[in-house]
Amino acid sequence: MRRAIVLAACAAVTAALAVPAQAGPSSNTTHGRTSEYVVLYKDGVSLAKAHSAVAAAGGTIVKENTAIGVATVRSANTAFLTDARKQAAVDGVARNRAVGEAPKLQHAAAAKAQAVEKEGRSGTRTAGASHKRSAEPLADRQWDMKLIHATTGGSYKKEPGDRRVLVGVIDTGIDGTHPDIAPNFDRALSRNFTTDIPVDADGTEVDGPCEHPSCVDPVDEDDNEHGTHVASTIASPLNGLGMAGVAPNVTLVNVRAGQDSGYFFLQPVVDALTYSADHGIDVVNMSFYTDPWLFNCVDNPADSPEYQAEQRTVIEASERALAYAHRHGVSLVSAAGNGATDYTKTIVDASSPDYVATPGEAPYERTIPPSCVSEPSEGKNVIAVSALGISTRKSYYSDYGNGYVAVSAPGGDSYDTPDGKADVTKAILAAYPKSLAEQRGELNPDGTPNVPYVVRSCKGSTCGYYQYLQGTSMASPHATGVVALIVSRYGQRDRVHGGLTLSPDRAESILEGTATEHACPTPAAYTYTRYVLQSDGTYKKVTTTHTCEGGKKRNGFYGHGIIDALGAVSH
């Protein structure tokens, strides 16, 4: 978990560019730089009334999702938030960002500033040593697949997945050219709902220079790495190269909603969900939270009235999109989060808003009661997945909570070692775009990796690159892969879209019902001890304590249990 249009879009997502104003804003309106907003229409209101309301507040619609009534709007009216909320046809307004200007000359981006899990990048063991060959050349490094019985002797033999099953990866993109992803990648069905943001209006770099003149990346490109790793875990094929995913025969669809920088803004997220619903996607993986609020609170006294209204809009728009997807047969799987906190307790968060739309804004400390919502992981009908390490202990960084976590899956824990010192191989290995490895100087001139967290596998003259990462972002795709196997095994013909389909409720029931029950540790107040390597070569001891609540059948660390790929298809 972070912290992921050019072709014909679905009918529910339209580019309503420059909708003409039918009425001007109020006479006391002032104008400044152009800013971007997400406007939520009143449920059931006509589009004509909604468009008139936006225009009356001084806005111009640049993108619109008619399936759930959400529009991206640009306005130079500094009072747009207030003016728009006064309109009877508007249910809510949230700031998106200030609109910057792309440089006239575009250059290939250097390594991006990443906001994905890097804990697994520190290690003491080399990742380049040879191993005994199993099903795939790197299978012996995949402790995660062995733990959930996604192996040649396990679920691959019983049910490797059906190509008619579509898995949507809502992330930063997928490197569809990666040789260990390409055989299962559907480029024609994939979409990118984002536009790169080189710099914001105040000159702050967001995504870095655009790689393409349009600032819209192709659907087979990932300039971050996160989405490619996720996709590989789900469905890298059995092809004699590298590794295999949980469901090696299913189809991957890039439904991109994440910026290169790792931000996930509201409009792309809801667009990705409704597109998935309208195009027969069976299950989506959501390893992110919707920016800028890690937790959305409707009436937190620490927030201004404007921020409260903004967070209410995020919740309502997200829930509409999630409900639409679920109603149209999409199983929803999400990472639980990497904050090492119990979501069922009152906590303190100082990370939001993590993206500032106007100068002078900054994250601030707030007390977060359980009534606040992290989207999408706490959304209705969403399967929240916690992370565990090689020993099956809950990963030290993973969020948790009895009633919050649905299931647990391997996400990696580099400190899950006998001595508490980091071992990179205890993270999760999956595909890595070669272009990023080259940009970051991680390859020698002959193409071999020069860092311990990157691995190369070759089949003849074809080589693929892989890297170790850890996080609940890595746990969630394991569960997504198992759901894809469940649909492959028990699904029926989809009369609307072709392919296969299965009720999301039934898929979730099988996933949870076949998970291996895992009791809380003893004592339940479990203390994590890590030895973190310092720059001077010494180790710093770090201890944290997380308390597991609940019984063996369901608890805050493991939910209903550890997912089991073989068990799920032997139901």
Coordinates of C-alpha atoms in Angstrom, one line a residue:
M1 CA 0.0 0.0 0.0
R2 CA 1.5 3.3 -0.9
R3 CA 1.9 5.1 1.3
A4 CA -1.9 3.1 -8.8
I5 CA -8.5 7.1 -21.7
V6 CA -6.4 7.4 -24.5
L7 CA -8.7 4.7 -26.1
A8 CA -12.5 4.7 -26.1
A9 CA -13.7 5.0 -22.5
C10 CA -16.8 3.4 -21.1
A11 CA -20.1 5.3 -21.5
A12 CA -20.2 6.1 -17.8
V13 CA -16.9 8.0 -18.0
T14 CA -17.0 10.9 -20.4
A15 CA -14.6 13.7 -21.1
A16 CA -17.0 16.6 -20.9
L17 CA -14.4 19.2 -21.9
A18 CA -15.3 22.8 -21.5
V19 CA -19.0 22.5 -20.6
P20 CA -20.3 26.0 -21.4
A21 CA -21.3 28.2 -18.4
Q22 CA -25.0 28.8 -18.2
A23 CA -24.8 31.2 -15.4
G24 CA -21.9 33.2 -13.8
P25 CA -20.7 33.0 -10.2
S26 CA -22.0 35.4 -7.6
S27 CA -21.0 39.1 -8.0
N28 CA -18.6 39.0 -5.0
T29 CA -16.5 36.3 -6.6
T30 CA -12.8 36.9 -7.0
H31 CA -10.5 35.2 -9.4
G32 CA -7.0 33.8 -9.0
R33 CA -5.0 30.9 -10.3
T34 CA -6.9 28.0 -11.8
S35 CA -7.5 25.1 -9.3
E36 CA -9.1 21.7 -9.7
Y37 CA -12.0 20.3 -7.7
V38 CA -14.0 17.1 -7.5
V39 CA -17.7 17.8 -7.4
L40 CA -20.2 15.2 -6.2
Y41 CA -23.7 15.7 -7.7
K42 CA -26.8 15.2 -5.6
D43 CA -27.9 11.6 -6.0
G44 CA -30.5 11.4 -8.7
V45 CA -30.2 15.0 -10.0
S46 CA -30.3 15.5 -13.8
L47 CA -27.1 16.2 -15.6
A48 CA -28.5 19.5 -16.9
K49 CA -29.1 20.7 -13.4
A50 CA -25.7 19.5 -12.2
H51 CA -23.9 21.2 -15.1
S52 CA -25.8 24.5 -14.4
A53 CA -24.8 24.3 -10.7
V54 CA -21.1 23.9 -11.6
A55 CA -21.3 26.8 -14.1
A56 CA -23.1 29.0 -11.6
A57 CA -20.2 28.6 -9.2
G58 CA -17.7 29.5 -11.9
G59 CA -16.5 26.1 -12.8
T60 CA -15.7 24.2 -16.1
I61 CA -16.1 20.5 -16.2
V62 CA -13.1 18.7 -17.6
K63 CA -14.1 15.1 -16.8
E64 CA -17.3 13.5 -15.7
N65 CA -18.4 10.1 -14.3
T66 CA -22.1 9.8 -14.9
A67 CA -22.4 6.4 -13.3
I68 CA -22.0 7.8 -9.8
G69 CA -22.3 11.5 -10.4
V70 CA -18.7 12.8 -10.0
A71 CA -17.0 15.4 -12.0
T72 CA -13.5 17.0 -12.1
V73 CA -13.9 20.8 -12.4
R74 CA -11.5 23.6 -12.9
S75 CA -12.1 27.1 -11.7
A76 CA -10.3 30.4 -11.1
N77 CA -13.0 31.4 -8.7
T78 CA -11.3 31.5 -5.3
A79 CA -14.7 31.1 -3.7
F80 CA -15.6 28.0 -5.7
L81 CA -15.8 25.7 -2.8
T82 CA -18.3 27.9 -1.0
D83 CA -20.3 28.8 -4.1
A84 CA -20.6 25.2 -5.3
R85 CA -21.7 23.9 -2.0
K86 CA -24.6 26.4 -2.0
Q87 CA -26.0 24.8 -5.1
A88 CA -29.0 22.5 -4.6
A89 CA -27.7 20.0 -7.2
V90 CA -24.3 19.6 -5.5
D91 CA -23.8 17.1 -2.7
G92 CA -20.2 17.9 -2.0
V93 CA -16.9 19.4 -3.2
A94 CA -13.3 18.4 -2.6
R95 CA -10.2 20.2 -3.7
N96 CA -8.2 18.1 -6.1
R97 CA -5.1 20.2 -6.8
A98 CA -3.9 23.5 -8.2
V99 CA -3.3 23.3 -11.9
G100 CA 0.4 23.6 -13.0
E101 CA 1.9 24.1 -16.4
A102 CA 3.8 21.4 -18.1
P103 CA 7.3 22.3 -19.3
K104 CA 7.4 23.0 -23.1
L105 CA 10.3 20.5 -23.5
Q106 CA 9.6 17.0 -22.2
H107 CA 12.5 14.8 -21.1
A108 CA 12.6 11.2 -19.9
A109 CA 12.2 11.2 -16.1
A110 CA 15.0 10.3 -13.9
A111 CA 14.3 8.0 -10.9
K112 CA 11.1 9.1 -9.3
A113 CA 10.7 9.9 -5.6
Q114 CA 8.9 6.8 -4.5
A115 CA 6.2 6.5 -1.8
V116 CA 6.1 2.7 -1.8
E117 CA 7.3 0.2 0.8
K118 CA 11.1 0.1 0.8
E119 CA 11.7 -1.6 4.2
G120 CA 12.6 -4.8 2.3
R121 CA 15.4 -3.0 0.5
S122 CA 17.9 -3.3 3.3
G123 CA 19.4 -6.7 3.6
T124 CA 22.5 -8.6 4.3
R125 CA 22.2 -11.6 2.0
T126 CA 22.9 -11.5 -1.7
A127 CA 20.0 -12.2 -4.0
G128 CA 22.0 -13.5 -6.9
A129 CA 23.1 -17.0 -5.7
S130 CA 21.9 -20.0 -7.6
H131 CA 19.1 -22.1 -6.2
K132 CA 17.7 -25.5 -7.1
R133 CA 15.2 -25.2 -9.9
S134 CA 11.6 -25.9 -9.2
A135 CA 8.5 -25.1 -11.3
E136 CA 10.0 -21.7 -12.3
P137 CA 13.6 -20.6 -12.0
L138 CA 12.9 -18.4 -9.1
A139 CA 10.3 -20.5 -7.4
D140 CA 12.6 -21.4 -4.5
R141 CA 12.7 -17.8 -3.5
Q142 CA 8.9 -17.6 -3.4
W143 CA 8.3 -18.5 0.3
D144 CA 5.1 -16.6 0.0
M145 CA 3.6 -18.9 -2.7
K146 CA 4.7 -22.0 -0.7
L147 CA 3.0 -20.6 2.4
I148 CA -0.4 -20.3 0.6
H149 CA 0.1 -23.5 -1.4
A150 CA 0.3 -21.7 -4.8
T151 CA 2.8 -24.2 -6.2
T152 CA 3.1 -26.9 -8.9
G153 CA 2.1 -29.5 -6.4
G154 CA -0.6 -27.3 -5.0
S155 CA -3.1 -25.0 -6.6
Y156 CA -1.3 -24.8 -10.0
K157 CA -2.1 -28.5 -10.5
K158 CA -5.7 -28.2 -9.3
E159 CA -6.6 -24.8 -10.8
P160 CA -4.1 -22.4 -12.4
G161 CA -6.8 -20.0 -13.3
D162 CA -8.9 -19.3 -16.4
R163 CA -7.9 -16.8 -19.1
R164 CA -11.5 -15.6 -19.2
V165 CA -11.2 -14.3 -15.6
L166 CA -10.2 -10.6 -15.6
V167 CA -8.2 -9.0 -12.8
G168 CA -8.1 -5.3 -12.6
V169 CA -5.0 -3.7 -11.1
I170 CA -5.9 -0.3 -9.8
D171 CA -2.4 1.0 -9.2
T172 CA 0.5 3.1 -10.8
G173 CA 0.4 1.1 -14.0
I174 CA 1.7 -2.2 -15.3
D175 CA 4.8 -2.8 -17.3
G176 CA 2.9 -4.9 -19.9
T177 CA 6.2 -5.5 -21.9
H178 CA 7.8 -7.3 -19.0
P179 CA 8.4 -10.9 -20.3
D180 CA 6.9 -12.4 -17.1
I181 CA 3.7 -10.3 -17.4
A182 CA 3.2 -9.8 -21.2
P183 CA 1.6 -13.3 -21.9
N184 CA -1.3 -12.5 -19.5
F185 CA -1.6 -8.8 -20.2
D186 CA -4.7 -7.4 -22.0
R187 CA -3.5 -4.1 -23.5
A188 CA -6.8 -3.5 -25.4
L189 CA -8.9 -3.5 -22.3
S190 CA -6.5 -1.6 -20.1
R191 CA -7.0 2.1 -19.4
N192 CA -5.0 4.9 -17.8
F193 CA -7.2 7.4 -15.9
T194 CA -4.4 9.7 -14.8
T195 CA -2.4 12.5 -16.4
D196 CA 1.2 13.1 -15.2
I197 CA 1.7 16.2 -13.2
P198 CA 5.2 17.5 -13.8
V199 CA 4.9 20.4 -11.3
D200 CA 2.1 22.0 -9.4
A201 CA 1.0 25.6 -9.7
D202 CA 3.4 26.7 -7.0
G203 CA 6.3 25.0 -8.7
T204 CA 6.4 21.9 -6.6
E205 CA 7.5 18.8 -8.4
V206 CA 4.9 16.0 -8.3
D207 CA 5.5 13.3 -10.9
G208 CA 8.6 14.8 -12.5
P209 CA 9.0 15.5 -16.2
C210 CA 6.5 13.9 -18.4
E211 CA 7.8 10.9 -20.4
H212 CA 5.4 11.6 -23.3
P213 CA 4.3 14.9 -24.9
S214 CA 0.7 14.3 -23.8
C215 CA 1.7 13.6 -20.2
V216 CA -0.5 10.5 -20.5
D217 CA 1.5 7.3 -20.1
P218 CA 0.6 4.3 -22.4
V219 CA -1.4 1.6 -20.7
D220 CA 1.6 -0.8 -20.8
E221 CA 3.9 1.5 -18.9
D222 CA 4.7 1.8 -15.1
D223 CA 7.1 4.6 -14.2
N224 CA 6.7 3.8 -10.5
E225 CA 7.2 0.0 -10.0
H226 CA 4.4 -0.6 -7.5
G227 CA 1.7 -1.7 -10.0
T228 CA 4.1 -4.0 -11.8
H229 CA 5.1 -5.8 -8.6
V230 CA 1.4 -6.2 -7.7
A231 CA 0.4 -7.5 -11.1
S232 CA 3.3 -10.0 -11.1
T233 CA 2.3 -11.4 -7.7
I234 CA -1.3 -11.9 -9.0
A235 CA -0.6 -13.5 -12.4
S236 CA 3.0 -13.9 -13.6
P237 CA 2.6 -17.0 -15.9
L238 CA 4.2 -20.4 -15.8
N239 CA 6.5 -19.9 -18.8
G240 CA 9.9 -21.1 -17.7
L241 CA 11.1 -17.6 -16.8
G242 CA 11.5 -16.0 -13.4
M243 CA 8.5 -16.7 -11.1
A244 CA 4.8 -17.4 -11.2
G245 CA 1.9 -15.6 -9.6
V246 CA -0.9 -16.9 -7.6
A247 CA -3.2 -17.3 -10.6
P248 CA -0.7 -17.8 -13.5
N249 CA -3.4 -18.3 -16.2
V250 CA -5.8 -15.4 -15.6
T251 CA -5.8 -12.1 -17.5
L252 CA -4.4 -8.9 -16.1
V253 CA -6.0 -5.5 -16.9
N254 CA -4.3 -2.2 -16.1
V255 CA -6.9 0.1 -14.6
R256 CA -4.6 2.8 -13.6
A257 CA -5.5 5.4 -11.0
G258 CA -2.1 6.2 -9.4
Q259 CA 0.2 8.9 -10.4
D260 CA 3.9 8.2 -11.1
S261 CA 4.6 9.7 -7.7
G262 CA 2.3 7.3 -6.0
Y263 CA -0.6 9.7 -5.3
F264 CA -4.1 8.3 -5.9
F265 CA -6.6 11.2 -6.5
L266 CA -10.4 10.8 -6.1
Q267 CA -11.6 11.1 -9.7
P268 CA -9.2 8.5 -11.2
V269 CA -10.0 6.1 -8.4
V270 CA -13.8 6.3 -9.0
D271 CA -13.3 6.2 -12.7
A272 CA -11.2 3.0 -12.4
L273 CA -13.9 1.4 -10.3
T274 CA -16.8 2.2 -12.6
Y275 CA -14.8 1.2 -15.7
S276 CA -14.1 -2.2 -14.0
A277 CA -17.8 -2.6 -13.3
D278 CA -18.8 -1.7 -16.9
H279 CA -16.2 -4.0 -18.6
G280 CA -16.6 -7.3 -16.8
I281 CA -13.6 -7.1 -14.5
D282 CA -14.1 -9.9 -11.9
V283 CA -11.8 -8.7 -9.1
V284 CA -9.8 -5.6 -8.5
N285 CA -6.7 -5.1 -6.4
M286 CA -6.5 -1.8 -4.5
S287 CA -3.1 -1.4 -2.7
F288 CA -3.5 2.3 -1.9
Y289 CA -5.5 4.9 0.0
T290 CA -7.2 7.8 -1.7
D291 CA -5.4 11.0 -1.2
P292 CA -5.0 13.4 0.5
W293 CA -6.5 11.9 3.7
L294 CA -5.3 8.7 5.2
F295 CA -8.4 8.9 7.4
N296 CA -11.6 10.7 6.4
C297 CA -13.6 12.2 9.3
V298 CA -17.0 13.8 8.8
D299 CA -16.8 16.0 12.0
N300 CA -13.4 15.8 13.5
P301 CA -13.0 19.0 15.7
A302 CA -9.3 19.2 14.6
D303 CA -10.5 19.9 11.0
S304 CA -11.8 23.1 9.6
P305 CA -15.4 23.1 8.3
E306 CA -13.9 23.1 4.8
Y307 CA -11.8 20.0 5.5
Q308 CA -14.7 18.3 7.1
A309 CA -16.8 18.9 4.0
E310 CA -14.0 17.7 1.8
Q311 CA -13.6 14.4 3.7
R312 CA -17.4 13.8 3.6
T313 CA -17.1 14.1 -0.2
V314 CA -14.3 11.6 -0.4
I315 CA -16.3 9.1 1.6
E316 CA -19.5 9.5 -0.3
A317 CA -17.9 9.4 -3.8
S318 CA -15.8 6.4 -2.8
E319 CA -18.7 4.5 -1.4
R320 CA -20.8 5.2 -4.4
A321 CA -18.1 3.8 -6.7
L322 CA -17.4 0.8 -4.5
A323 CA -21.1 0.0 -4.4
Y324 CA -21.4 0.4 -8.1
A325 CA -18.6 -2.0 -8.7
H326 CA -19.8 -4.6 -6.2
R327 CA -23.3 -4.4 -7.7
H328 CA -21.8 -5.2 -11.1
G329 CA -20.0 -8.3 -10.0
V330 CA -16.5 -6.9 -9.0
S331 CA -14.9 -8.4 -6.0
L332 CA -13.0 -5.7 -4.1
V333 CA -9.7 -6.4 -2.4
S334 CA -7.6 -3.8 -0.6
A335 CA -4.3 -3.6 1.4
A336 CA -5.0 -3.0 5.1
G337 CA -2.2 -0.3 5.5
N338 CA 1.3 0.0 6.7
G339 CA 0.9 2.3 9.8
A340 CA 1.3 -0.5 12.4
T341 CA -1.9 0.6 14.1
D342 CA -5.2 -0.9 15.2
Y343 CA -8.0 0.6 13.1
T344 CA -10.6 -0.3 15.7
K345 CA -9.0 2.0 18.3
T346 CA -8.5 5.7 18.7
I347 CA -5.1 6.7 17.3
V348 CA -3.2 9.8 16.4
D349 CA -2.3 10.6 12.8
A350 CA 0.0 13.4 11.6
S351 CA 0.3 12.4 7.9
S352 CA -2.7 14.2 6.4
P353 CA -3.3 16.0 4.2
D354 CA -0.4 14.4 2.4
Y355 CA -1.0 16.4 -0.8
V356 CA -1.5 20.1 -0.4
A357 CA -3.6 21.9 -3.0
T358 CA -2.8 25.4 -2.0
P359 CA 0.3 27.1 -0.5
G360 CA 0.6 27.2 3.3
E361 CA -1.1 23.9 3.8
A362 CA 0.7 21.1 5.6
P363 CA -0.1 17.8 7.4
Y364 CA -1.1 18.2 11.0
E365 CA -1.7 16.0 14.0
R366 CA -5.3 14.8 14.6
T367 CA -6.9 12.3 17.0
I368 CA -8.6 9.7 14.9
P369 CA -11.5 7.8 16.4
P370 CA -12.7 4.5 14.8
S371 CA -15.6 6.3 13.2
C372 CA -13.2 7.9 10.7
V373 CA -12.7 5.9 7.5
S374 CA -9.7 5.1 5.3
E375 CA -10.8 4.6 1.7
P376 CA -11.0 2.1 0.1
S377 CA -9.8 -0.4 2.7
E378 CA -12.7 0.4 5.2
G379 CA -15.3 0.7 2.4
K380 CA -18.4 -1.5 2.4
N381 CA -17.9 -4.9 0.7
V382 CA -14.1 -4.4 0.6
I383 CA -11.8 -7.3 1.7
A384 CA -9.0 -5.8 3.8
V385 CA -5.8 -7.8 3.9
S386 CA -3.2 -7.7 6.6
A387 CA 0.4 -8.7 5.9
L388 CA 2.5 -11.5 7.5
G389 CA 6.1 -12.6 7.3
I390 CA 7.8 -15.9 6.6
S391 CA 7.2 -17.3 10.1
T392 CA 3.5 -16.4 9.8
R393 CA 3.8 -13.6 12.4
K394 CA 1.9 -10.4 11.5
S395 CA 4.3 -8.1 9.8
Y396 CA 5.7 -5.4 12.1
Y397 CA 4.4 -2.6 9.8
S398 CA 0.9 -4.0 9.1
D399 CA -2.2 -2.3 10.3
Y400 CA -4.7 -4.6 12.0
G401 CA -7.9 -4.7 14.0
N402 CA -10.6 -7.2 15.0
G403 CA -13.5 -6.7 12.6
Y404 CA -11.3 -4.7 10.2
V405 CA -9.0 -7.3 8.7
A406 CA -10.8 -10.0 6.6
V407 CA -7.9 -12.2 5.9
S408 CA -4.1 -12.3 6.1
A409 CA -1.6 -13.0 3.3
P410 CA 2.2 -12.9 2.8
G411 CA 3.4 -9.3 2.5
G412 CA 6.9 -9.8 3.7
D413 CA 8.8 -8.8 6.9
S414 CA 12.5 -8.4 6.4
Y415 CA 13.0 -8.4 10.2
D416 CA 11.3 -11.8 10.6
T417 CA 14.6 -13.5 11.2
P418 CA 16.2 -15.3 14.1
D419 CA 18.4 -12.4 15.1
G420 CA 16.0 -9.6 14.2
K421 CA 18.3 -8.2 11.6
A422 CA 17.1 -7.4 8.1
D423 CA 17.2 -10.1 5.4
V424 CA 15.9 -8.8 2.0
T425 CA 14.8 -12.3 1.0
K426 CA 12.1 -12.3 3.6
A427 CA 10.3 -9.7 1.5
I428 CA 8.3 -10.5 -1.6
L429 CA 9.9 -11.1 -4.9
A430 CA 8.0 -10.0 -8.1
A431 CA 8.5 -8.3 -11.4
Y432 CA 10.4 -5.0 -11.8
P433 CA 10.5 -2.8 -14.9
K434 CA 14.0 -3.0 -16.5
S435 CA 13.8 0.7 -17.4
L436 CA 13.6 1.7 -13.7
A437 CA 16.5 -0.6 -12.7
E438 CA 18.6 1.1 -15.4
Q439 CA 17.5 4.6 -14.4
R440 CA 18.4 3.9 -10.8
G441 CA 21.8 2.5 -11.6
E442 CA 21.0 -0.9 -10.2
L443 CA 22.4 -2.8 -13.2
N444 CA 26.0 -3.4 -14.4
P445 CA 26.9 -2.7 -18.0
D446 CA 26.3 -6.4 -18.8
G447 CA 22.8 -6.2 -17.4
T448 CA 23.5 -8.1 -14.2
P449 CA 22.1 -6.5 -11.0
N450 CA 24.6 -4.8 -8.7
V451 CA 22.3 -4.5 -5.6
P452 CA 21.0 -7.4 -3.4
Y453 CA 17.3 -6.6 -3.8
V454 CA 17.2 -7.0 -7.6
V455 CA 17.2 -10.4 -9.3
R456 CA 17.6 -11.3 -13.0
S457 CA 16.2 -14.4 -14.7
C458 CA 16.9 -15.3 -18.3
K459 CA 15.4 -17.8 -20.8
G460 CA 17.7 -17.8 -23.8
S461 CA 18.1 -14.2 -24.8
T462 CA 15.0 -13.0 -23.0
C463 CA 15.7 -11.7 -19.5
G464 CA 13.3 -10.4 -16.8
Y465 CA 14.0 -8.4 -13.7
Y466 CA 12.5 -8.8 -10.3
Q467 CA 12.8 -7.0 -6.9
Y468 CA 12.0 -7.6 -3.3
L469 CA 9.4 -5.3 -1.7
Q470 CA 7.3 -5.6 1.4
G471 CA 4.1 -4.1 2.6
T472 CA 0.4 -4.8 2.8
S473 CA 0.5 -3.7 -0.9
M474 CA 2.2 -7.0 -1.4
A475 CA -0.2 -9.0 0.7
S476 CA -3.4 -7.8 -1.0
P477 CA -2.5 -9.2 -4.5
H478 CA -2.0 -12.6 -3.0
A479 CA -5.6 -12.5 -1.9
T480 CA -6.7 -11.0 -5.2
G481 CA -5.0 -13.9 -7.0
V482 CA -6.9 -16.4 -4.8
V483 CA -10.2 -14.7 -5.6
A484 CA -9.3 -15.0 -9.3
L485 CA -8.8 -18.7 -8.8
I486 CA -12.1 -18.9 -7.0
V487 CA -13.9 -17.3 -10.0
S488 CA -12.0 -19.6 -12.3
R489 CA -13.1 -22.6 -10.4
Y490 CA -16.7 -21.8 -9.5
G491 CA -17.7 -19.0 -11.9
Q492 CA -20.4 -19.2 -14.5
R493 CA -20.6 -17.8 -18.0
D494 CA -21.0 -14.0 -18.0
R495 CA -24.0 -13.3 -20.3
V496 CA -23.3 -9.6 -20.4
H497 CA -19.5 -9.4 -21.0
G498 CA -18.6 -13.0 -21.9
G499 CA -16.0 -14.8 -19.8
L500 CA -16.8 -15.9 -16.3
T501 CA -18.5 -14.3 -13.4
L502 CA -19.2 -15.0 -9.8
S503 CA -21.0 -13.1 -7.1
P504 CA -18.5 -11.1 -5.0
D505 CA -20.3 -12.2 -1.9
R506 CA -19.8 -15.8 -2.7
A507 CA -16.2 -15.3 -3.7
E508 CA -15.5 -13.6 -0.4
S509 CA -17.3 -16.3 1.5
I510 CA -15.1 -19.0 -0.1
L511 CA -11.9 -16.9 0.4
E512 CA -12.6 -16.5 4.1
G513 CA -14.1 -19.9 4.6
T514 CA -11.1 -21.8 3.2
A515 CA -8.5 -19.6 4.9
T516 CA -6.3 -21.4 7.5
E517 CA -7.4 -20.2 11.0
H518 CA -4.6 -18.7 13.0
A519 CA -4.9 -17.8 16.6
C520 CA -3.5 -14.6 18.2
P521 CA 0.1 -15.0 19.4
T522 CA 0.8 -15.8 23.1
P523 CA 0.9 -13.4 24.8
A524 CA -1.6 -11.4 22.7
A525 CA 0.4 -8.2 23.4
Y526 CA 3.2 -9.2 20.9
T527 CA 6.5 -7.4 21.0
Y528 CA 8.4 -6.9 17.8
T529 CA 12.2 -6.5 18.2
R530 CA 14.1 -5.2 15.2
Y531 CA 17.8 -4.3 14.8
V532 CA 18.0 -1.5 12.3
L533 CA 21.4 -1.0 10.6
Q534 CA 22.7 2.6 11.0
S535 CA 24.9 4.6 8.7
D536 CA 27.9 4.0 11.0
G537 CA 27.6 0.3 10.8
T538 CA 26.0 -0.2 14.2
Y539 CA 22.6 -1.6 14.9
K540 CA 19.8 0.2 16.7
K541 CA 17.3 -1.9 18.7
V542 CA 13.7 -1.0 18.0
T543 CA 10.8 -2.5 19.9
T544 CA 7.0 -2.1 19.3
T545 CA 4.1 -3.9 20.8
H546 CA 0.8 -4.7 19.0
T547 CA -2.1 -6.3 20.8
C548 CA -4.1 -9.0 19.0
E549 CA -7.8 -9.3 19.9
G550 CA -10.3 -12.0 19.1
G551 CA -10.3 -15.8 18.9
K552 CA -8.9 -18.4 16.5
K553 CA -11.8 -18.1 14.0
R554 CA -11.4 -14.4 13.7
N555 CA -9.0 -11.9 15.2
G556 CA -7.3 -8.6 14.6
F557 CA -4.0 -9.9 13.2
Y558 CA -5.3 -12.6 10.8
G559 CA -9.0 -11.9 10.3
H560 CA -10.6 -15.2 9.3
G561 CA -7.1 -16.7 8.7
I562 CA -4.3 -17.0 6.2
I563 CA -5.4 -17.4 2.6
D564 CA -5.0 -20.8 1.1
A565 CA -4.9 -21.1 -2.7
L566 CA -5.2 -24.9 -2.8
G567 CA -7.9 -24.9 -0.2
A568 CA -10.0 -22.3 -2.0
V569 CA -10.1 -24.3 -5.3
S570 CA -10.7 -27.6 -3.4
H571 CA -13.8 -26.2 -1.7

